[in-house]
mmCIF file of C-alpha atoms and ligand atoms in Angstrom:
data_model
loop_
_atom_site.group_PDB
_atom_site.id
_atom_site.type_symbol
_atom_site.label_atom_id
_atom_site.label_comp_id
_atom_site.label_asym_id
_atom_site.label_seq_id
_atom_site.Cartn_x
_atom_site.Cartn_y
_atom_site.Cartn_z
ATOM 1 C CA UNK A 1 -4.143 -103.156 76.805
ATOM 2 C CA UNK A 2 -3.171 -101.133 79.879
ATOM 3 C CA UNK A 3 -3.668 -102.886 83.191
ATOM 4 C CA UNK A 4 -3.785 -99.590 85.098
ATOM 5 C CA UNK A 5 -6.866 -99.827 87.317
ATOM 6 C CA UNK A 6 -9.582 -97.272 86.570
ATOM 7 C CA UNK A 7 -10.244 -94.961 89.482
ATOM 8 C CA UNK A 8 -13.848 -95.003 90.626
ATOM 9 C CA UNK A 9 -14.181 -91.314 91.504
ATOM 10 C CA UNK A 10 -17.803 -91.583 92.625
ATOM 11 C CA UNK A 11 -16.968 -94.372 95.070
ATOM 12 C CA UNK A 12 -13.985 -92.384 96.366
ATOM 13 C CA UNK A 13 -16.159 -89.281 96.811
ATOM 14 C CA UNK A 14 -18.824 -91.202 98.756
ATOM 15 C CA UNK A 15 -16.261 -93.067 100.871
ATOM 16 C CA UNK A 16 -14.467 -89.843 101.799
ATOM 17 C CA UNK A 17 -17.703 -88.011 102.549
ATOM 18 C CA UNK A 18 -18.948 -90.838 104.780
ATOM 19 C CA UNK A 19 -15.597 -90.950 106.597
ATOM 20 C CA UNK A 20 -16.710 -87.738 108.358
ATOM 21 C CA UNK A 21 -19.649 -89.585 110.002
ATOM 22 C CA UNK A 22 -21.760 -86.428 109.790
ATOM 23 C CA UNK A 23 -25.478 -87.147 110.290
ATOM 24 C CA UNK A 24 -27.591 -86.688 107.151
ATOM 25 C CA UNK A 25 -25.071 -87.786 104.534
ATOM 26 C CA UNK A 26 -27.193 -90.600 103.071
ATOM 27 C CA UNK A 27 -29.877 -88.056 102.170
ATOM 28 C CA UNK A 28 -27.233 -85.734 100.730
ATOM 29 C CA UNK A 29 -25.765 -88.476 98.519
ATOM 30 C CA UNK A 30 -29.256 -89.412 97.359
ATOM 31 C CA UNK A 31 -30.075 -85.742 96.683
ATOM 32 C CA UNK A 32 -26.842 -85.210 94.760
ATOM 33 C CA UNK A 33 -27.640 -88.199 92.555
ATOM 34 C CA UNK A 34 -31.083 -86.779 91.750
ATOM 35 C CA UNK A 35 -29.598 -83.390 90.865
ATOM 36 C CA UNK A 36 -27.149 -84.960 88.398
ATOM 37 C CA UNK A 37 -24.050 -84.155 90.461
ATOM 38 C CA UNK A 38 -22.199 -87.369 89.589
ATOM 39 C CA UNK A 39 -22.462 -86.768 85.831
ATOM 40 C CA UNK A 40 -21.942 -83.014 85.801
ATOM 41 C CA UNK A 41 -18.811 -81.318 84.438
ATOM 42 C CA UNK A 42 -16.799 -78.924 86.617
ATOM 43 C CA UNK A 43 -17.188 -76.117 84.085
ATOM 44 C CA UNK A 44 -18.639 -75.535 80.619
ATOM 45 C CA UNK A 45 -15.278 -75.126 78.897
ATOM 46 C CA UNK A 46 -12.464 -74.378 81.310
ATOM 47 C CA UNK A 47 -11.465 -76.976 83.893
ATOM 48 C CA UNK A 48 -12.708 -80.593 83.693
ATOM 49 C CA UNK A 49 -15.462 -79.791 81.197
ATOM 50 C CA UNK A 50 -16.532 -83.420 80.908
ATOM 51 C CA UNK A 51 -19.051 -85.768 82.515
ATOM 52 C CA UNK A 52 -17.868 -86.616 86.027
ATOM 53 C CA UNK A 53 -15.649 -83.517 86.118
ATOM 54 C CA UNK A 54 -17.443 -82.007 89.092
ATOM 55 C CA UNK A 55 -16.779 -85.068 91.273
ATOM 56 C CA UNK A 56 -13.111 -85.049 90.249
ATOM 57 C CA UNK A 57 -12.819 -81.322 90.955
ATOM 58 C CA UNK A 58 -14.362 -81.804 94.399
ATOM 59 C CA UNK A 59 -11.847 -84.576 95.146
ATOM 60 C CA UNK A 60 -8.974 -82.402 93.890
ATOM 61 C CA UNK A 61 -10.045 -79.535 96.147
ATOM 62 C CA UNK A 62 -10.225 -81.958 99.066
ATOM 63 C CA UNK A 63 -6.739 -83.294 98.392
ATOM 64 C CA UNK A 64 -5.320 -79.754 98.183
ATOM 65 C CA UNK A 65 -7.240 -78.566 101.256
ATOM 66 C CA UNK A 66 -5.985 -81.433 103.431
ATOM 67 C CA UNK A 67 -2.398 -80.648 102.432
ATOM 68 C CA UNK A 68 -2.871 -76.916 103.044
ATOM 69 C CA UNK A 69 -4.501 -77.624 106.427
ATOM 70 C CA UNK A 70 -1.519 -79.723 107.476
ATOM 71 C CA UNK A 71 0.972 -77.068 106.363
ATOM 72 C CA UNK A 72 -0.910 -74.260 108.118
ATOM 73 C CA UNK A 73 -1.167 -76.226 111.361
ATOM 74 C CA UNK A 74 2.570 -76.864 111.262
ATOM 75 C CA UNK A 75 3.073 -73.079 111.063
ATOM 76 C CA UNK A 76 0.229 -72.108 113.398
ATOM 77 C CA UNK A 77 -0.553 -75.057 115.729
ATOM 78 C CA UNK A 78 -3.175 -72.955 117.526
ATOM 79 C CA UNK A 79 -5.574 -73.088 114.538
ATOM 80 C CA UNK A 80 -5.813 -76.901 114.598
ATOM 81 C CA UNK A 81 -9.051 -77.019 116.558
ATOM 82 C CA UNK A 82 -10.650 -74.425 114.271
ATOM 83 C CA UNK A 83 -10.054 -76.534 111.169
ATOM 84 C CA UNK A 84 -10.976 -80.122 111.982
ATOM 85 C CA UNK A 85 -10.253 -82.573 109.185
ATOM 86 C CA UNK A 86 -13.946 -83.473 109.107
ATOM 87 C CA UNK A 87 -14.911 -79.889 108.200
ATOM 88 C CA UNK A 88 -12.190 -79.624 105.560
ATOM 89 C CA UNK A 89 -13.436 -82.808 103.876
ATOM 90 C CA UNK A 90 -17.123 -81.856 104.014
ATOM 91 C CA UNK A 91 -16.647 -78.334 102.713
ATOM 92 C CA UNK A 92 -14.205 -79.373 99.972
ATOM 93 C CA UNK A 93 -16.423 -82.128 98.660
ATOM 94 C CA UNK A 94 -19.661 -80.153 98.830
ATOM 95 C CA UNK A 95 -18.670 -76.542 98.052
ATOM 96 C CA UNK A 96 -19.726 -76.697 94.391
ATOM 97 C CA UNK A 97 -22.910 -78.740 94.548
ATOM 98 C CA UNK A 98 -24.642 -75.614 93.203
ATOM 99 C CA UNK A 99 -23.213 -76.632 89.814
ATOM 100 C CA UNK A 100 -24.945 -80.022 89.731
ATOM 101 C CA UNK A 101 -27.866 -78.782 87.642
ATOM 102 C CA UNK A 102 -26.534 -75.777 85.722
ATOM 103 C CA UNK A 103 -24.934 -77.494 82.730
ATOM 104 C CA UNK A 104 -26.781 -78.856 79.719
ATOM 105 C CA UNK A 105 -25.276 -80.598 76.716
ATOM 106 C CA UNK A 106 -25.904 -79.012 73.342
ATOM 107 C CA UNK A 107 -24.834 -79.822 69.796
ATOM 108 C CA UNK A 108 -22.485 -77.302 68.221
ATOM 109 C CA UNK A 109 -20.607 -77.125 64.928
ATOM 110 C CA UNK A 110 -16.946 -76.444 64.205
ATOM 111 C CA UNK A 111 -14.539 -76.815 61.312
ATOM 112 C CA UNK A 112 -12.430 -79.985 61.299
ATOM 113 C CA UNK A 113 -8.800 -80.173 60.110
ATOM 114 C CA UNK A 114 -9.988 -80.461 56.496
ATOM 115 C CA UNK A 115 -12.089 -77.311 56.918
ATOM 116 C CA UNK A 116 -15.346 -79.265 56.892
ATOM 117 C CA UNK A 117 -18.127 -78.609 59.395
ATOM 118 C CA UNK A 118 -18.465 -81.231 62.085
ATOM 119 C CA UNK A 119 -20.921 -81.640 64.914
ATOM 120 C CA UNK A 120 -19.710 -81.889 68.519
ATOM 121 C CA UNK A 121 -21.217 -81.905 71.984
ATOM 122 C CA UNK A 122 -20.547 -78.982 74.301
ATOM 123 C CA UNK A 123 -21.859 -77.708 77.616
ATOM 124 C CA UNK A 124 -23.811 -74.522 78.183
ATOM 125 C CA UNK A 125 -24.923 -73.036 81.459
ATOM 126 C CA UNK A 126 -28.546 -72.667 82.477
ATOM 127 C CA UNK A 127 -29.168 -71.039 85.838
ATOM 128 C CA UNK A 128 -32.966 -71.163 85.747
ATOM 129 C CA UNK A 129 -33.489 -74.253 87.964
ATOM 130 C CA UNK A 130 -32.521 -72.609 91.234
ATOM 131 C CA UNK A 131 -31.138 -69.095 90.714
ATOM 132 C CA UNK A 132 -29.876 -68.338 94.215
ATOM 133 C CA UNK A 133 -26.217 -67.563 93.585
ATOM 134 C CA UNK A 134 -23.196 -69.840 93.859
ATOM 135 C CA UNK A 135 -22.050 -70.533 97.425
ATOM 136 C CA UNK A 136 -25.460 -69.504 98.758
ATOM 137 C CA UNK A 137 -27.151 -72.140 96.625
ATOM 138 C CA UNK A 138 -24.778 -74.884 97.815
ATOM 139 C CA UNK A 139 -25.454 -74.005 101.463
ATOM 140 C CA UNK A 140 -29.226 -73.749 101.074
ATOM 141 C CA UNK A 141 -29.421 -77.038 99.223
ATOM 142 C CA UNK A 142 -27.321 -78.876 101.819
ATOM 143 C CA UNK A 143 -29.388 -77.525 104.700
ATOM 144 C CA UNK A 144 -32.600 -78.438 102.903
ATOM 145 C CA UNK A 145 -31.266 -81.962 102.388
ATOM 146 C CA UNK A 146 -30.961 -82.141 106.177
ATOM 147 C CA UNK A 147 -27.181 -81.892 106.562
ATOM 148 C CA UNK A 148 -25.947 -80.389 109.815
ATOM 149 C CA UNK A 149 -23.355 -77.689 109.101
ATOM 150 C CA UNK A 150 -21.669 -75.457 111.660
ATOM 151 C CA UNK A 151 -21.056 -71.717 111.149
ATOM 152 C CA UNK A 152 -17.474 -72.219 109.931
ATOM 153 C CA UNK A 153 -18.607 -74.692 107.281
ATOM 154 C CA UNK A 154 -21.517 -72.515 106.151
ATOM 155 C CA UNK A 155 -19.241 -69.488 105.802
ATOM 156 C CA UNK A 156 -16.557 -71.475 103.948
ATOM 157 C CA UNK A 157 -19.055 -72.806 101.403
ATOM 158 C CA UNK A 158 -20.901 -69.486 101.077
ATOM 159 C CA UNK A 159 -17.791 -67.387 100.418
ATOM 160 C CA UNK A 160 -15.468 -69.887 98.685
ATOM 161 C CA UNK A 161 -15.588 -67.948 95.403
ATOM 162 C CA UNK A 162 -13.931 -64.982 97.139
ATOM 163 C CA UNK A 163 -13.258 -62.168 94.647
ATOM 164 C CA UNK A 164 -15.059 -63.993 91.817
ATOM 165 C CA UNK A 165 -18.341 -63.618 93.633
ATOM 166 C CA UNK A 166 -17.943 -60.165 95.168
ATOM 167 C CA UNK A 167 -20.065 -57.639 93.402
ATOM 168 C CA UNK A 168 -19.171 -54.008 93.947
ATOM 169 C CA UNK A 169 -20.875 -54.015 97.311
ATOM 170 C CA UNK A 170 -19.448 -52.537 100.494
ATOM 171 C CA UNK A 171 -21.583 -54.894 102.564
ATOM 172 C CA UNK A 172 -20.582 -58.044 100.655
ATOM 173 C CA UNK A 173 -16.894 -57.186 101.006
ATOM 174 C CA UNK A 174 -17.354 -56.472 104.719
ATOM 175 C CA UNK A 175 -19.043 -59.825 105.266
ATOM 176 C CA UNK A 176 -16.416 -61.668 103.246
ATOM 177 C CA UNK A 177 -13.517 -60.081 105.133
ATOM 178 C CA UNK A 178 -15.146 -60.760 108.504
ATOM 179 C CA UNK A 179 -15.703 -64.401 107.541
ATOM 180 C CA UNK A 180 -12.064 -64.784 106.403
ATOM 181 C CA UNK A 181 -10.798 -63.383 109.708
ATOM 182 C CA UNK A 182 -13.175 -65.434 111.840
ATOM 183 C CA UNK A 183 -13.017 -68.805 110.080
ATOM 184 C CA UNK A 184 -9.571 -70.074 108.932
ATOM 185 C CA UNK A 185 -11.419 -72.862 107.143
ATOM 186 C CA UNK A 186 -12.505 -70.277 104.551
ATOM 187 C CA UNK A 187 -9.046 -69.157 103.285
ATOM 188 C CA UNK A 188 -7.961 -72.803 103.253
ATOM 189 C CA UNK A 189 -10.863 -73.711 100.951
ATOM 190 C CA UNK A 190 -10.356 -70.646 98.754
ATOM 191 C CA UNK A 191 -6.676 -71.553 98.269
ATOM 192 C CA UNK A 192 -7.460 -75.227 97.654
ATOM 193 C CA UNK A 193 -10.137 -74.412 95.070
ATOM 194 C CA UNK A 194 -7.802 -72.050 93.236
ATOM 195 C CA UNK A 195 -4.853 -74.495 93.264
ATOM 196 C CA UNK A 196 -6.993 -77.402 92.113
ATOM 197 C CA UNK A 197 -8.475 -75.358 89.274
ATOM 198 C CA UNK A 198 -5.284 -73.660 88.140
ATOM 199 C CA UNK A 199 -2.676 -76.363 88.717
ATOM 200 C CA UNK A 200 -4.132 -79.858 89.146
ATOM 201 C CA UNK A 201 -6.783 -79.457 86.471
ATOM 202 C CA UNK A 202 -4.748 -77.755 83.810
ATOM 203 C CA UNK A 203 -4.148 -80.127 80.895
HETATM 204 FE FE1 LIG B 301 -17.333 -72.732 93.239
HETATM 205 FE FE1 LIG B 302 -14.666 -75.317 93.102
#
């Protein structure tokens, strides 16, 4: 039997979140638990499509974002005060809370190696609980839970999907570009999310 200790991702998530000392986090953690955040997958079939995947993805984004922040500050020391570590941690860990209640497990069938049908569990998406969008939903939920977020953090969570969430709208693109220019936290989170999804979480 392996004696490698199991990582308690939920405990790590809560410890890291609380390290920011932002008022309102107890209510957020309680709210996330009620929404199913700690058991949710990160996607239905792409990255970390398994129970607990969303917590692991959030931690991966945080790890990437802290590294990117450090690298960017070494190149542009003047941005340091615009990207406090506290904001990077909060936004990374909470950017995808909109996904906490969109996945449901369903039974599906597939052929096994002997060409016989077998049952398996898969995830499907259901957006009917709170159909407000992606980043928008995360922001609204956090504010409703009583978390204090500044403008940089709101913009970074709202627009973290970047091109994936930009419909063919002149106004949406204008807002997104303005937010990227104004808040360096936003491109840091976009890059971290992409690197976590496409490098860290690829099997
Ligand atoms: Fe997202
Ligand atoms: Fe994400």
